[in-house]
Amino acid sequence: MNPFQFERSSSSSEAILRMGKNSRAKFIGGGTNLIDLMKEGVESSDFLLDVNHVGMNEVLELPGGRIRIGASVTNSDAAYSGLVEERFPLLRDAILAGASPQLRNMATCGGNLLQRTRCYYFYDLATACNKRENGSGCDAIAGNNRIHALFGASDACIAVHPSDMCVALATLNAEIHVLGPNGPRVIRIADFHRLPGNDPTRDNTLSRDELIIAIELPPSPLNHHYHYAKVRDRSSYAFALISAAVGMNLEAGKIQSASIAMGGVAHKPWRDSRAEKLLIGKRPEIRVFRDFSEAFFKSARGLGHNNFKIELGKRTLVRALEEASLK
Amino acid sequence: MKESQTWIGKPVSRVDGYAKVTGAARYAAEFKSDGLVYGVVVSSDVTKGKILKIDSRSALACDGVIEVITHENRPKVSFWNRKFGDQDSPPGDHFRALYDSEVYYSGQPVALVIAETFEAARYAAKLVVITYELEEYETDFHSRLEEAYAPKETKPGFEKPKSRGDADEAFSQAPHKISAEYDSPTQHHNPMEMHATTVVYEGDDTYTIYDKTQGTANSQAYVCQVFGLSPKKVRVRAPFVGGAFGSGLRPQYQLYLAVMAAKKLQRSVRVVLTRQQMFSFGHRPASVQTVKLSAGEDGVLHSVGHSVTAETSQLEDYMENVVSWSGMLYKCENVEVKHELVKADIFTPLDMRAPGATSGLFALESAMDELSYEIGMDPLELRLANYTEKDQNYFGRSFSSKELRACYEQGAAKFGWSKRALKPRSLREGKKWIGQGVATGVWDALHMKSTASAEFTSKGELKITSGVTDIGTGTYTILTQIAAETLGLNLENVTTSIGDTDFTPAPLQGGSWTAGSMGSATQAACFAVREKIFKLAKKLPDSPFSDAELSDVLFEGGEMLLKKDPSRSVSLNDVLKSSRVDSVKAEGTSAPNYLKELPHARNTHSAVFAEVKVDADFGMIEVSRVVVAVAAGKILNPKTARSQILGGVVWGMSQALFEETVTDHRLGRILNHSFAEYHIPVNRDVPEIDVIFVPEADSIVNELGVKGLGEIGIVGTAAAVANAVFHATGKRVRNLPIRPDKMV
């Protein structure tokens, strides 16, 4: 771990100004991922700016049934806030499926969006990793790729995004509010994380000097029939082999709308809106769910060790849809 | 007269518990010294080759960095490789860190950066640039199985597998048979406490060393041999050890490097390994086993075949008892067993949590389960049909005691085994298949020469000391209980101090032998003190004991009293005061009595019953219930004893479902070297575990009749879980761990 300067900022606009001057500076929230990466030498920021005290630590109700989760609200506080529990129980379930209670108490929601992959090779400086150092190669592609991507991978990177929270955010069409030197902007969750392409070093579309201010959730008709399913190697404190966040709106015994995102399968929470359309107007039946899961996984490509995740993924989707429809 | 109090067999809370939860108990990395400096290890990025160049300039240029020690500038160490051996080393050339330019395995320590602060040392360690000449390597023993060999020379404690009868012939003739291959992965010990050593430099080439070790004497001897130091100048202390599971049986390289740095700089030095570096030394070896069993319609075994091929390093031939259990656990005339090794470019394996038995019994007890389905017989019935009262490995000698039958009976009753359906896939609850499995566990009741010292003072305090360590197992507590009971004192009047080479010599803490061996030594020391006090008491003016023999006297409530007339008593401290003696001191030794012990097999046994729930779609396995019945001689403390068995069972579940060191064999590098990725059970994975101690009297194993509990909890548990998974789903997984991908 390299020596670094640590300072605390008292306002978001000041934080952005200070960030602009230093290309090796980083914002720090809970630090549950960043500090680990610095210990491993994967990250080597020389200036950490603490943004936990800039007034982004509340969960608020907004007009029109929206809610706004401040970026420095901890994962635990978000999951147990009355507004999230009542209106977005899918998000609560996803957050509580992640990490461990100790980590959730430290980690912030803004930081969760920026979690980096758990690819073994990314963490080991002795191996080639384009995400760490673009152009160095990828030892994972022909290596141990059990936990790697089925969708949207590139020749440069097969890493997956590790978050549970973000999978639910994708299902719920969350909006990420950010502030940069040129003022605020809103990024749809679908556009927030990116695929690795030729530049796997970039996990998302945030600029270096932009600060996540809040996550906003538009009112959702999916909050009655919902389910978060997570398949993992042990019952807690394990990243998802596969996860699925499912919400649907049932009326008169038929699916009016549905939104489905999967985790553990791609460089970002994975949605397939074309496949989702297959569900519209159908009865919530196993046969329908199976057809959907086949369509969803049509473009999935196994890499060897992770081939089992294709069948496992289909089953996870069917189970999550079934559980959601029965709620 | 005070009320009589006994301590042996009572569920006494840990005497060191308060110190542990308040932080007063200090571990190797917590001892301070003026001017302490910090060493951080640089590990090899490459798997095999030679170091061409080490560029330490950037590291040395950092503020606070004092020195970078490499093979080029290290202090002199012994030229003789054998000097690097220790009480637990396998035959071969022993690994020597920073000895020369050779790199034998990925993660090998290649330099030590020393700085005034830990942070500076850690940063500078990343700046050391090493150039290597690379060589070809193979870290996967599976790809070299055809090179398997049986070493001529073997490790201490290794029993050469002994075959008997004609297993091939019996197998070919038998009506029922199974033959299967079982694969066990590499596992690392992963105690909570990382390996650490704080060397306090006392001047004049004299060192007090706080080491994470299971054997203070072993570390002392190693340091003296390697650096040519006199034992008088090297004191090793390990008052508390934060778990070890075998990882501290051999002196590890942080000890060697810390002493090396202290010697070179003539300063106090601390070296603590990282969690990642905890994967850079000994481990349970990966192995492939073949088990062939055959039986008649009645389930009686006609033959047992068990062979293992395991990985070892290029340097040493590590062997553990994997297959010998198969020749003794069940009655059978035809047994064929074999143990072979394959060399790979890895570090030498090391005894870990019931070494050998953990993997061997997984295979044997899985195979017994497979055979039971082949015959169509209840798996518990099959085991009872082959029950043996003789150890056929050793000419049919009898057991010193063996209450395994009672383990089966009491465990089955508690578990409700009789209600279990014979067929797999019989029970389903919602989305989950439910299954139940059984397996047998066995381990040695070993007796090692041990010495303890006892000193009783005129203030009424009893001090017990020994070099032995407590690796979290409860040694402090049981020694205190034994001492208090022997002299008839309260626990508060006994202080136990251990883990110090200034105290009496003790064996390594391991192999489940500590409670019986050290306990007996402590009892012997207290007996000797008792006798001395008695002799003083006899000489007192108007002594009520003047005509008495020691056997006429009771020690109770801090007093000595006549059995015939308990009103005639004298307090122990009064005896000393009146005799004008400040303290009475004696040593006690417990050593194997071969004439008495060798004619008998001396073992602990267990029966493990497990229930699992398996998600029908996802293959996620939940262990919902475990009952384990253990026969281990006298139980000194049911509370700490239960804790040991709980720990063992959790590790057994871990073996079955989670633990695996994953190596990318193209790179020769371990990938999952952190607690996030190297999975062990979390609280949520651990169900209610019922522990039954079956009464077992044993007058042969040692003076106390205690057999030890360090390993028996893990042995058999993985097979019980795997057998339950089969019973639940009809799917037999023979390569551990059983993860969802193997179930889908």
Short mmCIF file of C-alpha atoms in Angstrom, two decimals, chain B residues 314-490:
data_model
loop_
_atom_site.label_atom_id
_atom_site.label_comp_id
_atom_site.label_asym_id
_atom_site.label_seq_id
_atom_site.Cartn_x
_atom_site.Cartn_y
_atom_site.Cartn_z
CA GLN B 314 10.31 -31.30 -5.15
CA LEU B 315 12.26 -31.02 -1.92
CA GLU B 316 10.59 -33.26 0.65
CA ASP B 317 8.50 -36.44 0.73
CA TYR B 318 5.49 -35.58 2.85
CA MET B 319 3.34 -38.55 3.83
CA GLU B 320 0.39 -38.87 6.17
CA ASN B 321 -1.73 -41.84 7.22
CA VAL B 322 -4.46 -41.89 4.58
CA VAL B 323 -5.00 -45.59 3.93
CA SER B 324 -3.85 -47.41 7.08
CA TRP B 325 -7.24 -46.75 8.74
CA SER B 326 -8.84 -48.94 6.10
CA GLY B 327 -6.94 -51.92 7.47
CA MET B 328 -8.18 -51.45 11.02
CA LEU B 329 -11.63 -49.86 11.05
CA TYR B 330 -13.55 -52.94 9.84
CA LYS B 331 -13.00 -56.64 10.15
CA CYS B 332 -11.60 -58.00 6.93
CA GLU B 333 -9.08 -60.69 6.00
CA ASN B 334 -8.11 -59.31 2.60
CA VAL B 335 -6.73 -55.82 2.56
CA GLU B 336 -4.62 -54.08 -0.01
CA VAL B 337 -3.36 -50.61 0.73
CA LYS B 338 -0.88 -48.37 -1.02
CA HIS B 339 0.45 -44.84 -0.60
CA GLU B 340 2.37 -43.07 -3.34
CA LEU B 341 3.59 -39.57 -4.03
CA VAL B 342 3.98 -37.33 -7.04
CA LYS B 343 6.31 -34.37 -7.05
CA ALA B 344 5.09 -30.95 -8.09
CA ASP B 345 6.53 -27.46 -8.01
CA ILE B 346 4.79 -26.48 -4.81
CA PHE B 347 5.69 -26.03 -1.16
CA THR B 348 5.83 -29.19 0.94
CA PRO B 349 2.45 -30.23 2.37
CA LEU B 350 2.02 -30.14 6.13
CA ASP B 351 -0.10 -31.93 8.71
CA MET B 352 -3.50 -30.30 8.79
CA ARG B 353 -6.57 -31.08 10.94
CA ALA B 354 -6.42 -34.87 11.39
CA PRO B 355 -3.85 -35.30 8.63
CA GLY B 356 -4.48 -38.31 6.46
CA ALA B 357 -7.60 -39.48 8.24
CA THR B 358 -9.58 -36.49 7.01
CA SER B 359 -9.05 -37.44 3.37
CA GLY B 360 -8.76 -41.19 3.90
CA LEU B 361 -11.95 -41.57 5.88
CA PHE B 362 -13.84 -39.40 3.41
CA ALA B 363 -12.99 -41.96 0.74
CA LEU B 364 -13.42 -45.10 2.84
CA GLU B 365 -16.68 -43.97 4.44
CA SER B 366 -18.10 -42.76 1.13
CA ALA B 367 -17.23 -46.13 -0.35
CA MET B 368 -18.89 -47.97 2.54
CA ASP B 369 -21.99 -45.91 1.81
CA GLU B 370 -21.82 -46.80 -1.87
CA LEU B 371 -21.46 -50.46 -0.95
CA SER B 372 -24.52 -50.28 1.30
CA TYR B 373 -26.68 -49.15 -1.65
CA GLU B 374 -25.11 -51.80 -3.86
CA ILE B 375 -26.14 -54.47 -1.36
CA GLY B 376 -29.40 -52.76 -0.44
CA MET B 377 -28.51 -52.58 3.20
CA ASP B 378 -28.80 -49.79 5.73
CA PRO B 379 -25.39 -48.07 5.85
CA LEU B 380 -25.29 -48.22 9.64
CA GLU B 381 -26.14 -51.94 9.56
CA LEU B 382 -23.31 -52.47 7.11
CA ARG B 383 -20.86 -50.91 9.53
CA LEU B 384 -22.16 -53.00 12.41
CA ALA B 385 -21.87 -56.15 10.29
CA ASN B 386 -18.16 -55.46 9.99
CA TYR B 387 -17.47 -54.27 13.49
CA THR B 388 -14.13 -55.37 14.83
CA GLU B 389 -12.77 -55.78 18.33
CA LYS B 390 -9.27 -56.40 17.00
CA ASP B 391 -6.72 -54.28 15.19
CA GLN B 392 -5.85 -56.47 12.23
CA ASN B 393 -3.11 -54.08 11.13
CA TYR B 394 -1.14 -55.34 14.12
CA PHE B 395 -1.70 -59.08 14.39
CA GLY B 396 -5.15 -58.73 15.85
CA ARG B 397 -4.18 -56.90 19.00
CA SER B 398 -7.09 -55.70 21.10
CA PHE B 399 -8.08 -52.09 21.66
CA SER B 400 -7.17 -50.35 24.89
CA SER B 401 -10.87 -49.43 24.84
CA LYS B 402 -13.38 -49.11 22.04
CA GLU B 403 -16.90 -47.85 22.56
CA LEU B 404 -17.64 -47.27 18.88
CA ARG B 405 -20.68 -49.55 19.09
CA ALA B 406 -22.12 -47.32 21.77
CA CYS B 407 -21.36 -44.31 19.56
CA TYR B 408 -23.40 -45.84 16.75
CA GLU B 409 -26.26 -46.71 19.10
CA GLN B 410 -26.45 -43.45 21.02
CA GLY B 411 -25.87 -41.31 17.93
CA ALA B 412 -28.51 -43.17 15.94
CA ALA B 413 -31.03 -42.91 18.76
CA LYS B 414 -30.51 -39.17 19.16
CA PHE B 415 -30.61 -38.59 15.43
CA GLY B 416 -33.66 -40.76 14.82
CA TRP B 417 -31.82 -42.93 12.31
CA SER B 418 -34.35 -45.74 12.50
CA LYS B 419 -36.95 -43.55 10.76
CA ARG B 420 -34.73 -42.99 7.74
CA ALA B 421 -35.93 -44.35 4.40
CA LEU B 422 -33.46 -46.69 2.75
CA LYS B 423 -33.84 -45.30 -0.76
CA PRO B 424 -32.31 -42.07 -1.98
CA ARG B 425 -34.60 -39.26 -3.13
CA SER B 426 -37.26 -40.38 -0.67
CA LEU B 427 -37.93 -37.14 1.12
CA ARG B 428 -38.74 -33.75 -0.29
CA GLU B 429 -39.85 -30.57 1.39
CA GLY B 430 -40.91 -27.87 -1.09
CA LYS B 431 -37.98 -27.23 -3.40
CA LYS B 432 -35.55 -29.19 -1.29
CA TRP B 433 -34.47 -32.80 -1.18
CA ILE B 434 -33.69 -34.05 2.30
CA GLY B 435 -31.18 -36.77 3.03
CA GLN B 436 -29.41 -38.38 5.91
CA GLY B 437 -25.97 -39.92 6.05
CA VAL B 438 -23.70 -41.65 8.51
CA ALA B 439 -19.97 -42.17 8.73
CA THR B 440 -17.42 -43.45 11.19
CA GLY B 441 -14.49 -41.49 12.53
CA VAL B 442 -11.25 -42.81 13.99
CA TRP B 443 -8.05 -41.24 15.25
CA ASP B 444 -5.06 -42.19 17.34
CA ALA B 445 -4.77 -41.79 21.08
CA LEU B 446 -1.09 -40.97 21.13
CA HIS B 447 1.11 -40.64 24.16
CA MET B 448 4.15 -38.35 23.96
CA LYS B 449 6.80 -37.83 26.56
CA SER B 450 5.83 -34.64 28.39
CA THR B 451 7.05 -32.81 31.43
CA ALA B 452 5.34 -30.26 33.64
CA SER B 453 6.45 -28.47 36.74
CA ALA B 454 4.38 -27.70 39.81
CA GLU B 455 5.26 -25.34 42.61
CA PHE B 456 3.15 -24.84 45.72
CA THR B 457 3.90 -21.75 47.81
CA SER B 458 3.35 -20.98 51.47
CA LYS B 459 0.71 -18.48 50.33
CA GLY B 460 -1.38 -21.39 49.16
CA GLU B 461 -0.79 -20.79 45.46
CA LEU B 462 -0.02 -23.55 43.01
CA LYS B 463 1.91 -22.68 39.86
CA ILE B 464 1.95 -25.03 36.90
CA THR B 465 4.44 -24.45 34.12
CA SER B 466 5.38 -26.21 30.92
CA GLY B 467 6.74 -25.43 27.48
CA VAL B 468 3.57 -26.74 25.85
CA THR B 469 1.34 -24.36 23.88
CA ASP B 470 -2.42 -23.88 23.97
CA ILE B 471 -3.59 -23.42 20.39
CA GLY B 472 -7.09 -22.53 21.49
CA THR B 473 -8.00 -26.06 22.50
CA GLY B 474 -8.33 -25.42 26.24
CA THR B 475 -4.96 -26.67 27.50
CA TYR B 476 -4.70 -23.90 30.11
CA THR B 477 -8.06 -24.89 31.51
CA ILE B 478 -7.61 -28.64 31.72
CA LEU B 479 -4.13 -28.40 33.23
CA THR B 480 -5.53 -26.02 35.85
CA GLN B 481 -8.37 -28.42 36.61
CA ILE B 482 -6.08 -31.43 36.93
CA ALA B 483 -3.67 -29.54 39.18
CA ALA B 484 -6.44 -28.13 41.39
CA GLU B 485 -8.03 -31.52 41.79
CA THR B 486 -4.78 -33.34 42.54
CA LEU B 487 -3.86 -30.96 45.34
CA GLY B 488 -7.44 -30.34 46.48
CA LEU B 489 -7.41 -26.62 45.70
CA ASN B 490 -9.79 -24.12 44.20
#
